[in-house]
C-alpha cells in the first residue's frame, strides 16, 4: 500500500486553516492534521471544529502530549480525532494515561509517538506494550537542510519493527523520493503544500508522485 498524504495545518487561525483546505486540498489529501501551532494558538476546540466540517475525513490532533495524559487526551478526544500525538520524552505513565483515556471512552483513536531527540529501540518495545504502535519520525522544522543519511537509516530501521512509521519535517515533492521502497504509513507535508502558489495543485502533484513511486 502506498504511503498516505497528510497535510499539517500549522496556521495561527482556523480561518486560515480552512482557507488552505479550500479549492480541493481537503479532497486530495488522505489525512488532515490540526497542527501543534494551530492547537497552541486556538486551543483544543479546533479539533472539534475540524471534525464538524469534515465528519468523514481522517483527522490528526497533533498536540504532542508531554504530561497530564488523561486531561490532555480528553480535551483532544472531545473532537473525535482518528489519531492523537504523544511526545517520546513523556513519562511512560503519561503515555499509558493517554491510551487508557481512549479505551475508557471506547474510541478507536490511535495514539502516535512523536520521535524527537533521544529515544531508544528498547523504549519502542515498551511503547508497543502500552498500546502505541505508530511512530512519527521528525526532521525538526528548525533544522536547516534536508534529511540526513542517519535519519534515513533510522526510518529504515523503524520500518523493521512491525509498527506504522510516519515521516515529517521539510518534506516536499523532490524529497518524497528519499523514502522510495520503504513501507511508510504516511508522509506529512506542511509548508510545501501550504506555501505553494497553488496548494491544491501541489498536493495533487505530491500525491501523484507517491502513487508513481509506490503504486496505488
Ligand atoms: C512541527 C510539525 C509540523 O507540522 C510537521 O513537521 C510538518 O512540517 P513541514 O511544514 O516542515 O512540512 O509537526 O511540530
Tab-separated table of C-alpha atoms and ligand atoms in Angstrom:
chain	number	residue	atom	x	y	z
A	1	UNK	CA	0.000	0.000	0.000
A	2	UNK	CA	1.243	3.487	-0.797
A	3	UNK	CA	2.017	5.991	1.974
A	4	UNK	CA	-0.905	8.265	2.767
A	5	UNK	CA	-0.514	12.017	2.327
A	6	UNK	CA	-1.248	14.183	5.350
A	7	UNK	CA	-1.380	17.958	5.415
A	8	UNK	CA	-0.082	19.623	8.592
A	9	UNK	CA	-2.127	22.745	9.270
A	10	UNK	CA	0.237	24.935	11.264
A	11	UNK	CA	-1.764	28.094	10.752
A	12	UNK	CA	-2.447	30.589	13.538
A	13	UNK	CA	-6.192	30.817	12.934
A	14	UNK	CA	-8.962	28.438	11.976
A	15	UNK	CA	-9.961	30.781	9.193
A	16	UNK	CA	-6.523	30.420	7.601
A	17	UNK	CA	-6.543	26.644	8.145
A	18	UNK	CA	-9.895	26.311	6.371
A	19	UNK	CA	-8.588	28.580	3.600
A	20	UNK	CA	-5.669	26.194	2.961
A	21	UNK	CA	-8.106	23.292	2.705
A	22	UNK	CA	-10.345	25.058	0.233
A	23	UNK	CA	-10.032	24.707	-3.538
A	24	UNK	CA	-9.699	20.931	-3.311
A	25	UNK	CA	-6.796	20.339	-0.894
A	26	UNK	CA	-9.254	18.696	1.521
A	27	UNK	CA	-10.296	16.198	-1.149
A	28	UNK	CA	-6.773	15.424	-2.348
A	29	UNK	CA	-5.030	14.701	0.958
A	30	UNK	CA	-5.785	11.472	2.804
A	31	UNK	CA	-5.458	12.922	6.305
A	32	UNK	CA	-5.951	16.401	7.777
A	33	UNK	CA	-3.805	17.380	10.740
A	34	UNK	CA	-4.698	20.069	13.263
A	35	UNK	CA	-1.067	21.087	13.769
A	36	UNK	CA	0.658	21.830	17.059
A	37	UNK	CA	0.837	25.514	16.179
A	38	UNK	CA	-2.877	25.722	15.338
A	39	UNK	CA	-3.842	23.969	18.587
A	40	UNK	CA	-1.419	26.126	20.607
A	41	UNK	CA	-2.810	29.243	19.010
A	42	UNK	CA	-6.535	28.464	19.091
A	43	UNK	CA	-6.971	25.688	21.642
A	44	UNK	CA	-8.102	22.067	21.527
A	45	UNK	CA	-11.546	23.107	20.239
A	46	UNK	CA	-10.041	23.334	16.747
A	47	UNK	CA	-10.209	19.548	16.553
A	48	UNK	CA	-13.962	19.644	17.202
A	49	UNK	CA	-14.406	22.407	14.632
A	50	UNK	CA	-12.436	20.454	12.061
A	51	UNK	CA	-14.480	17.324	12.767
A	52	UNK	CA	-17.722	19.280	12.322
A	53	UNK	CA	-16.537	20.492	8.930
A	54	UNK	CA	-15.127	17.061	7.926
A	55	UNK	CA	-17.191	14.313	9.595
A	56	UNK	CA	-15.735	11.511	7.450
A	57	UNK	CA	-12.126	12.600	6.925
A	58	UNK	CA	-9.189	11.040	8.772
A	59	UNK	CA	-8.131	13.626	11.347
A	60	UNK	CA	-4.994	14.037	13.479
A	61	UNK	CA	-4.788	16.114	16.677
A	62	UNK	CA	-1.075	16.908	16.918
A	63	UNK	CA	-0.572	18.368	20.369
A	64	UNK	CA	2.471	16.180	21.213
A	65	UNK	CA	1.186	15.450	24.726
A	66	UNK	CA	4.029	15.639	27.265
A	67	UNK	CA	2.239	15.347	30.620
A	68	UNK	CA	-1.198	15.089	32.286
A	69	UNK	CA	-2.136	12.372	29.793
A	70	UNK	CA	-5.761	11.858	30.819
A	71	UNK	CA	-6.751	15.537	30.789
A	72	UNK	CA	-4.788	16.493	27.690
A	73	UNK	CA	-6.004	13.476	25.723
A	74	UNK	CA	-9.549	14.111	26.927
A	75	UNK	CA	-9.571	17.643	25.522
A	76	UNK	CA	-8.473	16.342	22.124
A	77	UNK	CA	-10.735	13.294	22.138
A	78	UNK	CA	-13.772	15.569	22.501
A	79	UNK	CA	-13.096	16.426	18.846
A	80	UNK	CA	-13.151	12.736	17.809
A	81	UNK	CA	-9.767	12.609	16.036
A	82	UNK	CA	-8.615	9.367	14.383
A	83	UNK	CA	-5.107	9.949	15.748
A	84	UNK	CA	-3.556	11.993	18.525
A	85	UNK	CA	0.124	12.505	19.286
A	86	UNK	CA	2.285	11.995	22.358
A	87	UNK	CA	5.937	13.036	22.610
A	88	UNK	CA	8.576	10.378	23.235
A	89	UNK	CA	10.050	12.364	26.161
A	90	UNK	CA	6.833	11.912	28.152
A	91	UNK	CA	6.734	9.708	31.221
A	92	UNK	CA	5.513	6.206	30.343
A	93	UNK	CA	2.665	6.712	32.860
A	94	UNK	CA	1.540	9.676	30.774
A	95	UNK	CA	1.605	7.523	27.639
A	96	UNK	CA	-0.471	4.881	29.400
A	97	UNK	CA	-2.898	7.503	30.729
A	98	UNK	CA	-3.499	8.646	27.130
A	99	UNK	CA	-4.145	5.107	25.918
A	100	UNK	CA	-6.370	4.397	28.946
A	101	UNK	CA	-8.436	7.517	28.277
A	102	UNK	CA	-9.039	6.375	24.687
A	103	UNK	CA	-10.110	2.950	25.966
A	104	UNK	CA	-12.298	4.412	28.695
A	105	UNK	CA	-14.165	6.411	26.066
A	106	UNK	CA	-14.421	3.279	23.880
A	107	UNK	CA	-12.936	5.184	20.969
A	108	UNK	CA	-10.904	3.842	18.042
A	109	UNK	CA	-8.484	6.800	18.088
A	110	UNK	CA	-4.842	5.722	17.744
A	111	UNK	CA	-2.029	7.305	19.748
A	112	UNK	CA	1.086	8.138	17.721
A	113	UNK	CA	4.537	8.582	19.250
A	114	UNK	CA	6.353	11.701	18.080
A	115	UNK	CA	10.065	10.922	17.860
A	116	UNK	CA	12.367	13.823	18.613
A	117	UNK	CA	15.854	13.784	20.114
A	118	UNK	CA	16.858	10.917	22.360
A	119	UNK	CA	14.902	7.676	22.476
A	120	UNK	CA	15.843	4.037	22.146
A	121	UNK	CA	14.606	0.910	20.387
A	122	UNK	CA	14.177	-0.656	23.840
A	123	UNK	CA	11.676	2.114	24.659
A	124	UNK	CA	9.905	1.408	21.381
A	125	UNK	CA	9.153	-2.108	22.647
A	126	UNK	CA	7.736	-0.662	25.882
A	127	UNK	CA	5.534	1.779	23.929
A	128	UNK	CA	4.174	-1.143	21.926
A	129	UNK	CA	3.254	-2.930	25.157
A	130	UNK	CA	1.486	0.235	26.342
A	131	UNK	CA	-0.501	0.182	23.104
A	132	UNK	CA	1.290	2.719	20.911
A	133	UNK	CA	2.176	1.079	17.613
A	134	UNK	CA	2.650	4.105	15.426
A	135	UNK	CA	5.664	6.438	15.395
A	136	UNK	CA	6.184	9.771	13.667
A	137	UNK	CA	9.827	10.463	12.900
A	138	UNK	CA	10.558	14.177	12.786
A	139	UNK	CA	13.081	16.174	10.924
A	140	UNK	CA	12.792	19.333	13.003
A	141	UNK	CA	11.244	22.387	11.369
A	142	UNK	CA	14.093	24.366	12.972
A	143	UNK	CA	16.767	22.200	11.332
A	144	UNK	CA	18.317	23.825	8.301
A	145	UNK	CA	18.893	21.469	5.382
A	146	UNK	CA	17.232	18.239	4.382
A	147	UNK	CA	17.011	14.725	5.803
A	148	UNK	CA	20.428	13.312	6.701
A	149	UNK	CA	21.648	9.820	5.854
A	150	UNK	CA	21.494	8.978	9.571
A	151	UNK	CA	17.818	9.990	9.722
A	152	UNK	CA	17.034	7.893	6.648
A	153	UNK	CA	18.801	4.895	8.190
A	154	UNK	CA	16.642	5.378	11.266
A	155	UNK	CA	13.487	5.349	9.125
A	156	UNK	CA	14.660	2.066	7.558
A	157	UNK	CA	15.324	0.549	10.979
A	158	UNK	CA	11.955	1.668	12.340
A	159	UNK	CA	10.242	0.047	9.361
A	160	UNK	CA	11.589	-3.316	10.532
A	161	UNK	CA	9.722	-3.132	13.837
A	162	UNK	CA	6.156	-4.119	12.954
A	163	UNK	CA	4.743	-0.658	13.605
A	164	UNK	CA	3.323	2.125	11.473
A	165	UNK	CA	6.041	4.621	10.537
A	166	UNK	CA	5.138	8.161	9.512
A	167	UNK	CA	7.701	10.772	8.433
A	168	UNK	CA	7.552	14.543	8.643
A	169	UNK	CA	9.521	17.757	8.541
A	170	UNK	CA	10.646	19.665	5.481
A	171	UNK	CA	9.223	17.118	3.036
A	172	UNK	CA	8.419	18.448	-0.428
A	173	UNK	CA	7.828	16.980	-3.890
A	174	UNK	CA	11.534	16.295	-4.502
A	175	UNK	CA	12.280	14.726	-1.134
A	176	UNK	CA	9.457	12.148	-1.330
A	177	UNK	CA	11.862	10.009	-3.364
A	178	UNK	CA	14.176	9.655	-0.310
A	179	UNK	CA	11.655	7.212	1.169
A	180	UNK	CA	11.130	5.184	-2.001
A	181	UNK	CA	10.848	1.437	-1.377
A	182	UNK	CA	10.090	1.804	2.319
A	183	UNK	CA	6.757	0.726	3.829
A	184	UNK	CA	5.969	4.204	5.131
A	185	UNK	CA	2.446	4.604	6.543
A	186	UNK	CA	2.123	8.311	5.908
A	187	UNK	CA	4.075	11.279	4.586
A	188	UNK	CA	3.232	14.569	6.281
A	189	UNK	CA	3.700	17.826	4.413
A	190	UNK	CA	3.040	21.243	5.860
A	191	UNK	CA	4.811	24.217	4.382
A	192	UNK	CA	5.483	22.627	0.998
A	193	UNK	CA	1.727	22.484	0.335
A	194	UNK	CA	0.519	25.448	2.388
A	195	UNK	CA	3.053	27.904	0.996
A	196	UNK	CA	2.742	26.768	-2.623
A	197	UNK	CA	1.309	29.261	-5.106
A	198	UNK	CA	-1.485	26.745	-5.747
A	199	UNK	CA	-1.774	24.402	-2.703
A	200	UNK	CA	-4.276	22.059	-4.393
A	201	UNK	CA	-2.051	21.650	-7.422
A	202	UNK	CA	0.962	20.953	-5.206
A	203	UNK	CA	-0.941	18.471	-3.037
A	204	UNK	CA	-2.064	16.619	-6.165
A	205	UNK	CA	1.495	16.675	-7.565
A	206	UNK	CA	2.839	15.183	-4.327
A	207	UNK	CA	0.106	12.543	-4.183
A	208	UNK	CA	0.744	11.610	-7.823
A	209	UNK	CA	4.455	11.285	-7.044
A	210	UNK	CA	3.666	8.930	-4.152
A	211	UNK	CA	1.471	6.824	-6.450
A	212	UNK	CA	4.203	6.840	-9.113
A	213	UNK	CA	6.796	5.553	-6.598
A	214	UNK	CA	4.677	3.108	-4.558
A	215	UNK	CA	1.642	2.352	-6.725
A	216	UNK	CA	-1.992	2.918	-5.751
B	1	LIG	C1	6.076	20.521	13.762
B	1	LIG	C2	5.203	19.653	12.968
B	1	LIG	C3	4.975	20.043	11.555
B	1	LIG	O1	3.623	20.274	11.383
B	1	LIG	C4	5.352	18.978	10.577
B	1	LIG	O2	6.624	18.518	10.856
B	1	LIG	C5	5.278	19.497	9.150
B	1	LIG	O3	6.337	20.332	8.916
B	1	LIG	P1	6.711	20.990	7.498
B	1	LIG	O4	5.996	22.324	7.475
B	1	LIG	O5	8.196	21.102	7.561
B	1	LIG	O6	6.238	20.056	6.409
B	1	LIG	O7	4.657	18.695	13.450
B	1	LIG	O8	5.976	20.232	15.091
